[in-house]
Amino acid sequence: MNNSALVPLINPENKPPEEPYLRLRLDRQNGAILSMRYLLEVLVVPVQRLTPMPNVPSCMVGLFNRRSRVLWAIDLAGLLQLSSSRMPLQHYNIIVVQVGTRQMGLVVEKIEGIVRLSSDRIQSPIENMSAALVPYVRGCMLDQAIWLLLDVPAIAHSPVFHSY
């Protein structure tokens, strides 16, 4: 019997494994990354397909139908109290996420692609971050700019949505 078949594969550089993240723009100044483990799909939705609702927080853009489910579209920059990405548009870039049984669409300015990162590339959150961001940020990545690592479960369970 060949003993080499029984030897486990070892990472020769002893680096942590890389995980995929979606890189996006919240607004012109702020970039972010989201763990792909919560993402279901990315959509481009015409403005007419969203139904605005009265008497909801301003970050709640409206409702849309996706695969026979009605989902909230949430302006992510608005939720984080950054400059809102809402302006006269023809479509919304929506990231559909799921945390447990809760699904929602996160409206972002731009989706920039996928990046693979190991845990050693994620740093502690920046010190001078606004208080509104703190509950939703797990860390940051430096790559010619600061990219906020957003906490998708914290976003999905935001107190803003408790009564909706």
PDB file of N, CA and C in Angstrom, residues 26-111:
ATOM      1  N   LEU A  26     -21.235  51.763  -1.932  1.00  0.00           N
ATOM      2  CA  LEU A  26     -22.420  52.242  -1.234  1.00  0.00           C
ATOM      3  C   LEU A  26     -22.831  53.603  -1.792  1.00  0.00           C
ATOM      4  N   ASP A  27     -21.833  54.427  -2.044  1.00  0.00           N
ATOM      5  CA  ASP A  27     -22.003  55.734  -2.671  1.00  0.00           C
ATOM      6  C   ASP A  27     -20.653  56.075  -3.299  1.00  0.00           C
ATOM      7  N   ARG A  28     -20.489  57.273  -3.767  1.00  0.00           N
ATOM      8  CA  ARG A  28     -19.246  57.628  -4.481  1.00  0.00           C
ATOM      9  C   ARG A  28     -17.997  57.536  -3.595  1.00  0.00           C
ATOM     10  N   GLN A  29     -18.140  57.774  -2.305  1.00  0.00           N
ATOM     11  CA  GLN A  29     -16.985  57.777  -1.412  1.00  0.00           C
ATOM     12  C   GLN A  29     -16.747  56.471  -0.670  1.00  0.00           C
ATOM     13  N   ASN A  30     -17.755  55.645  -0.502  1.00  0.00           N
ATOM     14  CA  ASN A  30     -17.651  54.497   0.397  1.00  0.00           C
ATOM     15  C   ASN A  30     -17.809  53.165  -0.321  1.00  0.00           C
ATOM     16  N   GLY A  31     -16.771  52.341  -0.186  1.00  0.00           N
ATOM     17  CA  GLY A  31     -16.815  50.994  -0.723  1.00  0.00           C
ATOM     18  C   GLY A  31     -17.021  49.995   0.399  1.00  0.00           C
ATOM     19  N   ALA A  32     -17.557  48.834   0.055  1.00  0.00           N
ATOM     20  CA  ALA A  32     -17.819  47.811   1.071  1.00  0.00           C
ATOM     21  C   ALA A  32     -17.666  46.432   0.453  1.00  0.00           C
ATOM     22  N   ILE A  33     -17.533  45.435   1.319  1.00  0.00           N
ATOM     23  CA  ILE A  33     -17.536  44.043   0.902  1.00  0.00           C
ATOM     24  C   ILE A  33     -18.532  43.288   1.776  1.00  0.00           C
ATOM     25  N   LEU A  34     -19.189  42.293   1.155  1.00  0.00           N
ATOM     26  CA  LEU A  34     -20.161  41.440   1.849  1.00  0.00           C
ATOM     27  C   LEU A  34     -19.750  39.996   1.662  1.00  0.00           C
ATOM     28  N   SER A  35     -19.851  39.191   2.702  1.00  0.00           N
ATOM     29  CA  SER A  35     -19.571  37.771   2.588  1.00  0.00           C
ATOM     30  C   SER A  35     -20.565  37.131   1.625  1.00  0.00           C
ATOM     31  N   MET A  36     -20.067  36.327   0.711  1.00  0.00           N
ATOM     32  CA  MET A  36     -20.912  35.677  -0.289  1.00  0.00           C
ATOM     33  C   MET A  36     -21.812  34.605   0.331  1.00  0.00           C
ATOM     34  N   ARG A  37     -21.550  34.186   1.563  1.00  0.00           N
ATOM     35  CA  ARG A  37     -22.350  33.112   2.154  1.00  0.00           C
ATOM     36  C   ARG A  37     -23.811  33.513   2.354  1.00  0.00           C
ATOM     37  N   TYR A  38     -24.108  34.818   2.381  1.00  0.00           N
ATOM     38  CA  TYR A  38     -25.483  35.277   2.579  1.00  0.00           C
ATOM     39  C   TYR A  38     -26.163  35.693   1.276  1.00  0.00           C
ATOM     40  N   LEU A  39     -25.420  35.746   0.180  1.00  0.00           N
ATOM     41  CA  LEU A  39     -25.962  36.247  -1.076  1.00  0.00           C
ATOM     42  C   LEU A  39     -26.711  35.175  -1.849  1.00  0.00           C
ATOM     43  N   LEU A  40     -27.892  35.526  -2.317  1.00  0.00           N
ATOM     44  CA  LEU A  40     -28.669  34.627  -3.159  1.00  0.00           C
ATOM     45  C   LEU A  40     -28.480  34.977  -4.628  1.00  0.00           C
ATOM     46  N   GLU A  41     -28.552  36.283  -4.939  1.00  0.00           N
ATOM     47  CA  GLU A  41     -28.377  36.723  -6.317  1.00  0.00           C
ATOM     48  C   GLU A  41     -28.214  38.232  -6.361  1.00  0.00           C
ATOM     49  N   VAL A  42     -27.777  38.703  -7.525  1.00  0.00           N
ATOM     50  CA  VAL A  42     -27.623  40.118  -7.785  1.00  0.00           C
ATOM     51  C   VAL A  42     -28.531  40.453  -8.957  1.00  0.00           C
ATOM     52  N   LEU A  43     -29.311  41.519  -8.809  1.00  0.00           N
ATOM     53  CA  LEU A  43     -30.310  41.876  -9.812  1.00  0.00           C
ATOM     54  C   LEU A  43     -30.147  43.322 -10.258  1.00  0.00           C
ATOM     55  N   VAL A  44     -30.572  43.579 -11.476  1.00  0.00           N
ATOM     56  CA  VAL A  44     -30.767  44.938 -11.955  1.00  0.00           C
ATOM     57  C   VAL A  44     -32.273  45.054 -12.168  1.00  0.00           C
ATOM     58  N   VAL A  45     -32.922  45.883 -11.350  1.00  0.00           N
ATOM     59  CA  VAL A  45     -34.381  45.967 -11.335  1.00  0.00           C
ATOM     60  C   VAL A  45     -34.820  47.346 -11.823  1.00  0.00           C
ATOM     61  N   PRO A  46     -35.662  47.387 -12.844  1.00  0.00           N
ATOM     62  CA  PRO A  46     -36.185  48.686 -13.291  1.00  0.00           C
ATOM     63  C   PRO A  46     -36.942  49.380 -12.159  1.00  0.00           C
ATOM     64  N   VAL A  47     -36.836  50.691 -12.112  1.00  0.00           N
ATOM     65  CA  VAL A  47     -37.466  51.482 -11.059  1.00  0.00           C
ATOM     66  C   VAL A  47     -38.960  51.185 -10.962  1.00  0.00           C
ATOM     67  N   GLN A  48     -39.619  50.987 -12.102  1.00  0.00           N
ATOM     68  CA  GLN A  48     -41.058  50.752 -12.111  1.00  0.00           C
ATOM     69  C   GLN A  48     -41.464  49.461 -11.399  1.00  0.00           C
ATOM     70  N   ARG A  49     -40.539  48.505 -11.215  1.00  0.00           N
ATOM     71  CA  ARG A  49     -40.880  47.225 -10.566  1.00  0.00           C
ATOM     72  C   ARG A  49     -40.894  47.316  -9.045  1.00  0.00           C
ATOM     73  N   LEU A  50     -40.467  48.456  -8.480  1.00  0.00           N
ATOM     74  CA  LEU A  50     -40.522  48.647  -7.029  1.00  0.00           C
ATOM     75  C   LEU A  50     -41.768  49.441  -6.671  1.00  0.00           C
ATOM     76  N   THR A  51     -42.444  48.993  -5.632  1.00  0.00           N
ATOM     77  CA  THR A  51     -43.643  49.679  -5.155  1.00  0.00           C
ATOM     78  C   THR A  51     -43.301  50.416  -3.870  1.00  0.00           C
ATOM     79  N   PRO A  52     -43.263  51.751  -3.915  1.00  0.00           N
ATOM     80  CA  PRO A  52     -42.979  52.503  -2.686  1.00  0.00           C
ATOM     81  C   PRO A  52     -44.114  52.310  -1.678  1.00  0.00           C
ATOM     82  N   MET A  53     -43.760  52.342  -0.416  1.00  0.00           N
ATOM     83  CA  MET A  53     -44.744  52.164   0.652  1.00  0.00           C
ATOM     84  C   MET A  53     -44.748  53.406   1.537  1.00  0.00           C
ATOM     85  N   PRO A  54     -45.936  53.830   1.979  1.00  0.00           N
ATOM     86  CA  PRO A  54     -46.005  55.001   2.864  1.00  0.00           C
ATOM     87  C   PRO A  54     -45.642  54.639   4.301  1.00  0.00           C
ATOM     88  N   ASN A  55     -45.240  55.633   5.045  1.00  0.00           N
ATOM     89  CA  ASN A  55     -45.020  55.516   6.496  1.00  0.00           C
ATOM     90  C   ASN A  55     -43.976  54.478   6.884  1.00  0.00           C
ATOM     91  N   VAL A  56     -42.907  54.384   6.109  1.00  0.00           N
ATOM     92  CA  VAL A  56     -41.790  53.496   6.452  1.00  0.00           C
ATOM     93  C   VAL A  56     -40.527  54.351   6.531  1.00  0.00           C
ATOM     94  N   PRO A  57     -39.489  53.871   7.185  1.00  0.00           N
ATOM     95  CA  PRO A  57     -38.241  54.626   7.222  1.00  0.00           C
ATOM     96  C   PRO A  57     -37.737  54.927   5.803  1.00  0.00           C
ATOM     97  N   SER A  58     -37.052  56.029   5.655  1.00  0.00           N
ATOM     98  CA  SER A  58     -36.615  56.481   4.329  1.00  0.00           C
ATOM     99  C   SER A  58     -35.666  55.506   3.640  1.00  0.00           C
ATOM    100  N   CYS A  59     -34.979  54.646   4.384  1.00  0.00           N
ATOM    101  CA  CYS A  59     -34.065  53.683   3.753  1.00  0.00           C
ATOM    102  C   CYS A  59     -34.809  52.527   3.088  1.00  0.00           C
ATOM    103  N   MET A  60     -36.092  52.411   3.363  1.00  0.00           N
ATOM    104  CA  MET A  60     -36.885  51.332   2.763  1.00  0.00           C
ATOM    105  C   MET A  60     -37.466  51.844   1.448  1.00  0.00           C
ATOM    106  N   VAL A  61     -36.801  51.496   0.340  1.00  0.00           N
ATOM    107  CA  VAL A  61     -37.144  52.020  -0.981  1.00  0.00           C
ATOM    108  C   VAL A  61     -38.528  51.556  -1.409  1.00  0.00           C
ATOM    109  N   GLY A  62     -38.862  50.304  -1.148  1.00  0.00           N
ATOM    110  CA  GLY A  62     -40.155  49.769  -1.526  1.00  0.00           C
ATOM    111  C   GLY A  62     -40.127  48.256  -1.580  1.00  0.00           C
ATOM    112  N   LEU A  63     -41.185  47.699  -2.122  1.00  0.00           N
ATOM    113  CA  LEU A  63     -41.327  46.249  -2.239  1.00  0.00           C
ATOM    114  C   LEU A  63     -41.159  45.830  -3.690  1.00  0.00           C
ATOM    115  N   PHE A  64     -40.616  44.618  -3.888  1.00  0.00           N
ATOM    116  CA  PHE A  64     -40.540  44.052  -5.228  1.00  0.00           C
ATOM    117  C   PHE A  64     -40.791  42.555  -5.146  1.00  0.00           C
ATOM    118  N   ASN A  65     -41.240  41.997  -6.259  1.00  0.00           N
ATOM    119  CA  ASN A  65     -41.569  40.572  -6.330  1.00  0.00           C
ATOM    120  C   ASN A  65     -40.397  39.845  -6.969  1.00  0.00           C
ATOM    121  N   ARG A  66     -39.923  38.825  -6.292  1.00  0.00           N
ATOM    122  CA  ARG A  66     -38.827  38.016  -6.815  1.00  0.00           C
ATOM    123  C   ARG A  66     -39.114  36.550  -6.530  1.00  0.00           C
ATOM    124  N   ARG A  67     -39.274  35.771  -7.586  1.00  0.00           N
ATOM    125  CA  ARG A  67     -39.520  34.331  -7.463  1.00  0.00           C
ATOM    126  C   ARG A  67     -40.705  34.028  -6.543  1.00  0.00           C
ATOM    127  N   SER A  68     -41.793  34.717  -6.786  1.00  0.00           N
ATOM    128  CA  SER A  68     -43.046  34.558  -6.041  1.00  0.00           C
ATOM    129  C   SER A  68     -42.936  34.949  -4.575  1.00  0.00           C
ATOM    130  N   ARG A  69     -41.951  35.761  -4.229  1.00  0.00           N
ATOM    131  CA  ARG A  69     -41.827  36.302  -2.869  1.00  0.00           C
ATOM    132  C   ARG A  69     -41.778  37.811  -2.960  1.00  0.00           C
ATOM    133  N   VAL A  70     -42.413  38.463  -2.033  1.00  0.00           N
ATOM    134  CA  VAL A  70     -42.358  39.918  -1.966  1.00  0.00           C
ATOM    135  C   VAL A  70     -41.250  40.282  -0.977  1.00  0.00           C
ATOM    136  N   LEU A  71     -40.285  41.076  -1.454  1.00  0.00           N
ATOM    137  CA  LEU A  71     -39.123  41.438  -0.645  1.00  0.00           C
ATOM    138  C   LEU A  71     -39.022  42.951  -0.507  1.00  0.00           C
ATOM    139  N   TRP A  72     -38.474  43.397   0.612  1.00  0.00           N
ATOM    140  CA  TRP A  72     -38.149  44.804   0.778  1.00  0.00           C
ATOM    141  C   TRP A  72     -36.870  45.113   0.025  1.00  0.00           C
ATOM    142  N   ALA A  73     -36.829  46.265  -0.612  1.00  0.00           N
ATOM    143  CA  ALA A  73     -35.600  46.814  -1.180  1.00  0.00           C
ATOM    144  C   ALA A  73     -35.130  47.899  -0.213  1.00  0.00           C
ATOM    145  N   ILE A  74     -33.919  47.716   0.308  1.00  0.00           N
ATOM    146  CA  ILE A  74     -33.372  48.600   1.334  1.00  0.00           C
ATOM    147  C   ILE A  74     -32.210  49.390   0.748  1.00  0.00           C
ATOM    148  N   ASP A  75     -32.276  50.701   0.851  1.00  0.00           N
ATOM    149  CA  ASP A  75     -31.161  51.557   0.433  1.00  0.00           C
ATOM    150  C   ASP A  75     -30.060  51.386   1.479  1.00  0.00           C
ATOM    151  N   LEU A  76     -29.035  50.620   1.136  1.00  0.00           N
ATOM    152  CA  LEU A  76     -27.999  50.286   2.112  1.00  0.00           C
ATOM    153  C   LEU A  76     -27.256  51.529   2.597  1.00  0.00           C
ATOM    154  N   ALA A  77     -26.936  52.451   1.712  1.00  0.00           N
ATOM    155  CA  ALA A  77     -26.265  53.691   2.123  1.00  0.00           C
ATOM    156  C   ALA A  77     -27.165  54.492   3.065  1.00  0.00           C
ATOM    157  N   GLY A  78     -28.460  54.508   2.789  1.00  0.00           N
ATOM    158  CA  GLY A  78     -29.400  55.214   3.663  1.00  0.00           C
ATOM    159  C   GLY A  78     -29.498  54.573   5.032  1.00  0.00           C
ATOM    160  N   LEU A  79     -29.536  53.240   5.081  1.00  0.00           N
ATOM    161  CA  LEU A  79     -29.579  52.530   6.367  1.00  0.00           C
ATOM    162  C   LEU A  79     -28.344  52.855   7.200  1.00  0.00           C
ATOM    163  N   LEU A  80     -27.191  52.944   6.539  1.00  0.00           N
ATOM    164  CA  LEU A  80     -25.934  53.210   7.228  1.00  0.00           C
ATOM    165  C   LEU A  80     -25.704  54.697   7.476  1.00  0.00           C
ATOM    166  N   GLN A  81     -26.699  55.502   7.118  1.00  0.00           N
ATOM    167  CA  GLN A  81     -26.662  56.956   7.278  1.00  0.00           C
ATOM    168  C   GLN A  81     -25.487  57.591   6.545  1.00  0.00           C
ATOM    169  N   LEU A  82     -25.204  57.053   5.361  1.00  0.00           N
ATOM    170  CA  LEU A  82     -24.254  57.667   4.448  1.00  0.00           C
ATOM    171  C   LEU A  82     -25.086  58.449   3.437  1.00  0.00           C
ATOM    172  N   SER A  83     -24.443  59.106   2.515  1.00  0.00           N
ATOM    173  CA  SER A  83     -25.238  59.811   1.510  1.00  0.00           C
ATOM    174  C   SER A  83     -26.049  58.777   0.743  1.00  0.00           C
ATOM    175  N   SER A  84     -27.328  58.995   0.657  1.00  0.00           N
ATOM    176  CA  SER A  84     -28.218  58.032   0.023  1.00  0.00           C
ATOM    177  C   SER A  84     -27.906  57.889  -1.446  1.00  0.00           C
ATOM    178  N   SER A  85     -28.005  56.656  -1.936  1.00  0.00           N
ATOM    179  CA  SER A  85     -27.726  56.401  -3.349  1.00  0.00           C
ATOM    180  C   SER A  85     -28.956  56.679  -4.204  1.00  0.00           C
ATOM    181  N   ARG A  86     -30.040  57.141  -3.565  1.00  0.00           N
ATOM    182  CA  ARG A  86     -31.265  57.376  -4.327  1.00  0.00           C
ATOM    183  C   ARG A  86     -31.211  58.708  -5.044  1.00  0.00           C
ATOM    184  N   MET A  87     -31.314  58.655  -6.336  1.00  0.00           N
ATOM    185  CA  MET A  87     -31.434  59.812  -7.202  1.00  0.00           C
ATOM    186  C   MET A  87     -32.245  59.345  -8.387  1.00  0.00           C
ATOM    187  N   PRO A  88     -32.637  60.233  -9.275  1.00  0.00           N
ATOM    188  CA  PRO A  88     -33.412  59.749 -10.422  1.00  0.00           C
ATOM    189  C   PRO A  88     -32.640  58.673 -11.182  1.00  0.00           C
ATOM    190  N   LEU A  89     -33.164  57.487 -11.170  1.00  0.00           N
ATOM    191  CA  LEU A  89     -32.510  56.345 -11.798  1.00  0.00           C
ATOM    192  C   LEU A  89     -33.470  55.653 -12.748  1.00  0.00           C
ATOM    193  N   GLN A  90     -32.920  54.813 -13.614  1.00  0.00           N
ATOM    194  CA  GLN A  90     -33.753  53.964 -14.457  1.00  0.00           C
ATOM    195  C   GLN A  90     -33.835  52.555 -13.884  1.00  0.00           C
ATOM    196  N   HIS A  91     -32.852  52.200 -13.050  1.00  0.00           N
ATOM    197  CA  HIS A  91     -32.834  50.871 -12.444  1.00  0.00           C
ATOM    198  C   HIS A  91     -32.107  50.915 -11.101  1.00  0.00           C
ATOM    199  N   TYR A  92     -32.304  49.866 -10.323  1.00  0.00           N
ATOM    200  CA  TYR A  92     -31.605  49.698  -9.051  1.00  0.00           C
ATOM    201  C   TYR A  92     -30.719  48.465  -9.136  1.00  0.00           C
ATOM    202  N   ASN A  93     -29.521  48.558  -8.576  1.00  0.00           N
ATOM    203  CA  ASN A  93     -28.655  47.393  -8.392  1.00  0.00           C
ATOM    204  C   ASN A  93     -29.022  46.813  -7.031  1.00  0.00           C
ATOM    205  N   ILE A  94     -29.541  45.593  -7.041  1.00  0.00           N
ATOM    206  CA  ILE A  94     -30.041  44.985  -5.804  1.00  0.00           C
ATOM    207  C   ILE A  94     -29.323  43.669  -5.540  1.00  0.00           C
ATOM    208  N   ILE A  95     -28.823  43.532  -4.319  1.00  0.00           N
ATOM    209  CA  ILE A  95     -28.194  42.298  -3.861  1.00  0.00           C
ATOM    210  C   ILE A  95     -29.210  41.611  -2.956  1.00  0.00           C
ATOM    211  N   VAL A  96     -29.689  40.450  -3.354  1.00  0.00           N
ATOM    212  CA  VAL A  96     -30.655  39.714  -2.535  1.00  0.00           C
ATOM    213  C   VAL A  96     -29.856  38.861  -1.551  1.00  0.00           C
ATOM    214  N   VAL A  97     -30.123  39.078  -0.258  1.00  0.00           N
ATOM    215  CA  VAL A  97     -29.434  38.342   0.799  1.00  0.00           C
ATOM    216  C   VAL A  97     -30.447  37.559   1.617  1.00  0.00           C
ATOM    217  N   GLN A  98     -29.952  36.518   2.268  1.00  0.00           N
ATOM    218  CA  GLN A  98     -30.789  35.730   3.163  1.00  0.00           C
ATOM    219  C   GLN A  98     -30.011  35.433   4.431  1.00  0.00           C
ATOM    220  N   VAL A  99     -30.657  35.721   5.564  1.00  0.00           N
ATOM    221  CA  VAL A  99     -30.121  35.402   6.881  1.00  0.00           C
ATOM    222  C   VAL A  99     -31.217  34.622   7.593  1.00  0.00           C
ATOM    223  N   GLY A 100     -30.984  33.346   7.818  1.00  0.00           N
ATOM    224  CA  GLY A 100     -32.037  32.487   8.357  1.00  0.00           C
ATOM    225  C   GLY A 100     -33.156  32.417   7.338  1.00  0.00           C
ATOM    226  N   THR A 101     -34.372  32.756   7.753  1.00  0.00           N
ATOM    227  CA  THR A 101     -35.499  32.750   6.820  1.00  0.00           C
ATOM    228  C   THR A 101     -35.787  34.140   6.259  1.00  0.00           C
ATOM    229  N   ARG A 102     -35.069  35.144   6.715  1.00  0.00           N
ATOM    230  CA  ARG A 102     -35.313  36.523   6.296  1.00  0.00           C
ATOM    231  C   ARG A 102     -34.547  36.833   5.008  1.00  0.00           C
ATOM    232  N   GLN A 103     -35.278  37.267   3.996  1.00  0.00           N
ATOM    233  CA  GLN A 103     -34.678  37.704   2.735  1.00  0.00           C
ATOM    234  C   GLN A 103     -34.987  39.174   2.526  1.00  0.00           C
ATOM    235  N   MET A 104     -34.044  39.889   1.896  1.00  0.00           N
ATOM    236  CA  MET A 104     -34.260  41.284   1.537  1.00  0.00           C
ATOM    237  C   MET A 104     -33.311  41.654   0.413  1.00  0.00           C
ATOM    238  N   GLY A 105     -33.634  42.730  -0.253  1.00  0.00           N
ATOM    239  CA  GLY A 105     -32.782  43.245  -1.313  1.00  0.00           C
ATOM    240  C   GLY A 105     -32.056  44.485  -0.831  1.00  0.00           C
ATOM    241  N   LEU A 106     -30.748  44.512  -0.994  1.00  0.00           N
ATOM    242  CA  LEU A 106     -29.944  45.666  -0.601  1.00  0.00           C
ATOM    243  C   LEU A 106     -29.614  46.472  -1.855  1.00  0.00           C
ATOM    244  N   VAL A 107     -30.082  47.705  -1.897  1.00  0.00           N
ATOM    245  CA  VAL A 107     -29.845  48.583  -3.038  1.00  0.00           C
ATOM    246  C   VAL A 107     -28.502  49.265  -2.848  1.00  0.00           C
ATOM    247  N   VAL A 108     -27.636  49.144  -3.847  1.00  0.00           N
ATOM    248  CA  VAL A 108     -26.306  49.755  -3.797  1.00  0.00           C
ATOM    249  C   VAL A 108     -26.070  50.559  -5.072  1.00  0.00           C
ATOM    250  N   GLU A 109     -25.101  51.450  -5.000  1.00  0.00           N
ATOM    251  CA  GLU A 109     -24.810  52.280  -6.173  1.00  0.00           C
ATOM    252  C   GLU A 109     -24.204  51.465  -7.306  1.00  0.00           C
ATOM    253  N   LYS A 110     -23.237  50.590  -6.945  1.00  0.00           N
ATOM    254  CA  LYS A 110     -22.516  49.867  -7.993  1.00  0.00           C
ATOM    255  C   LYS A 110     -21.956  48.571  -7.430  1.00  0.00           C
ATOM    256  N   ILE A 111     -21.962  47.538  -8.238  1.00  0.00           N
ATOM    257  CA  ILE A 111     -21.342  46.270  -7.868  1.00  0.00           C
ATOM    258  C   ILE A 111     -20.046  46.153  -8.656  1.00  0.00           C
TER     259      ILE A 111
END
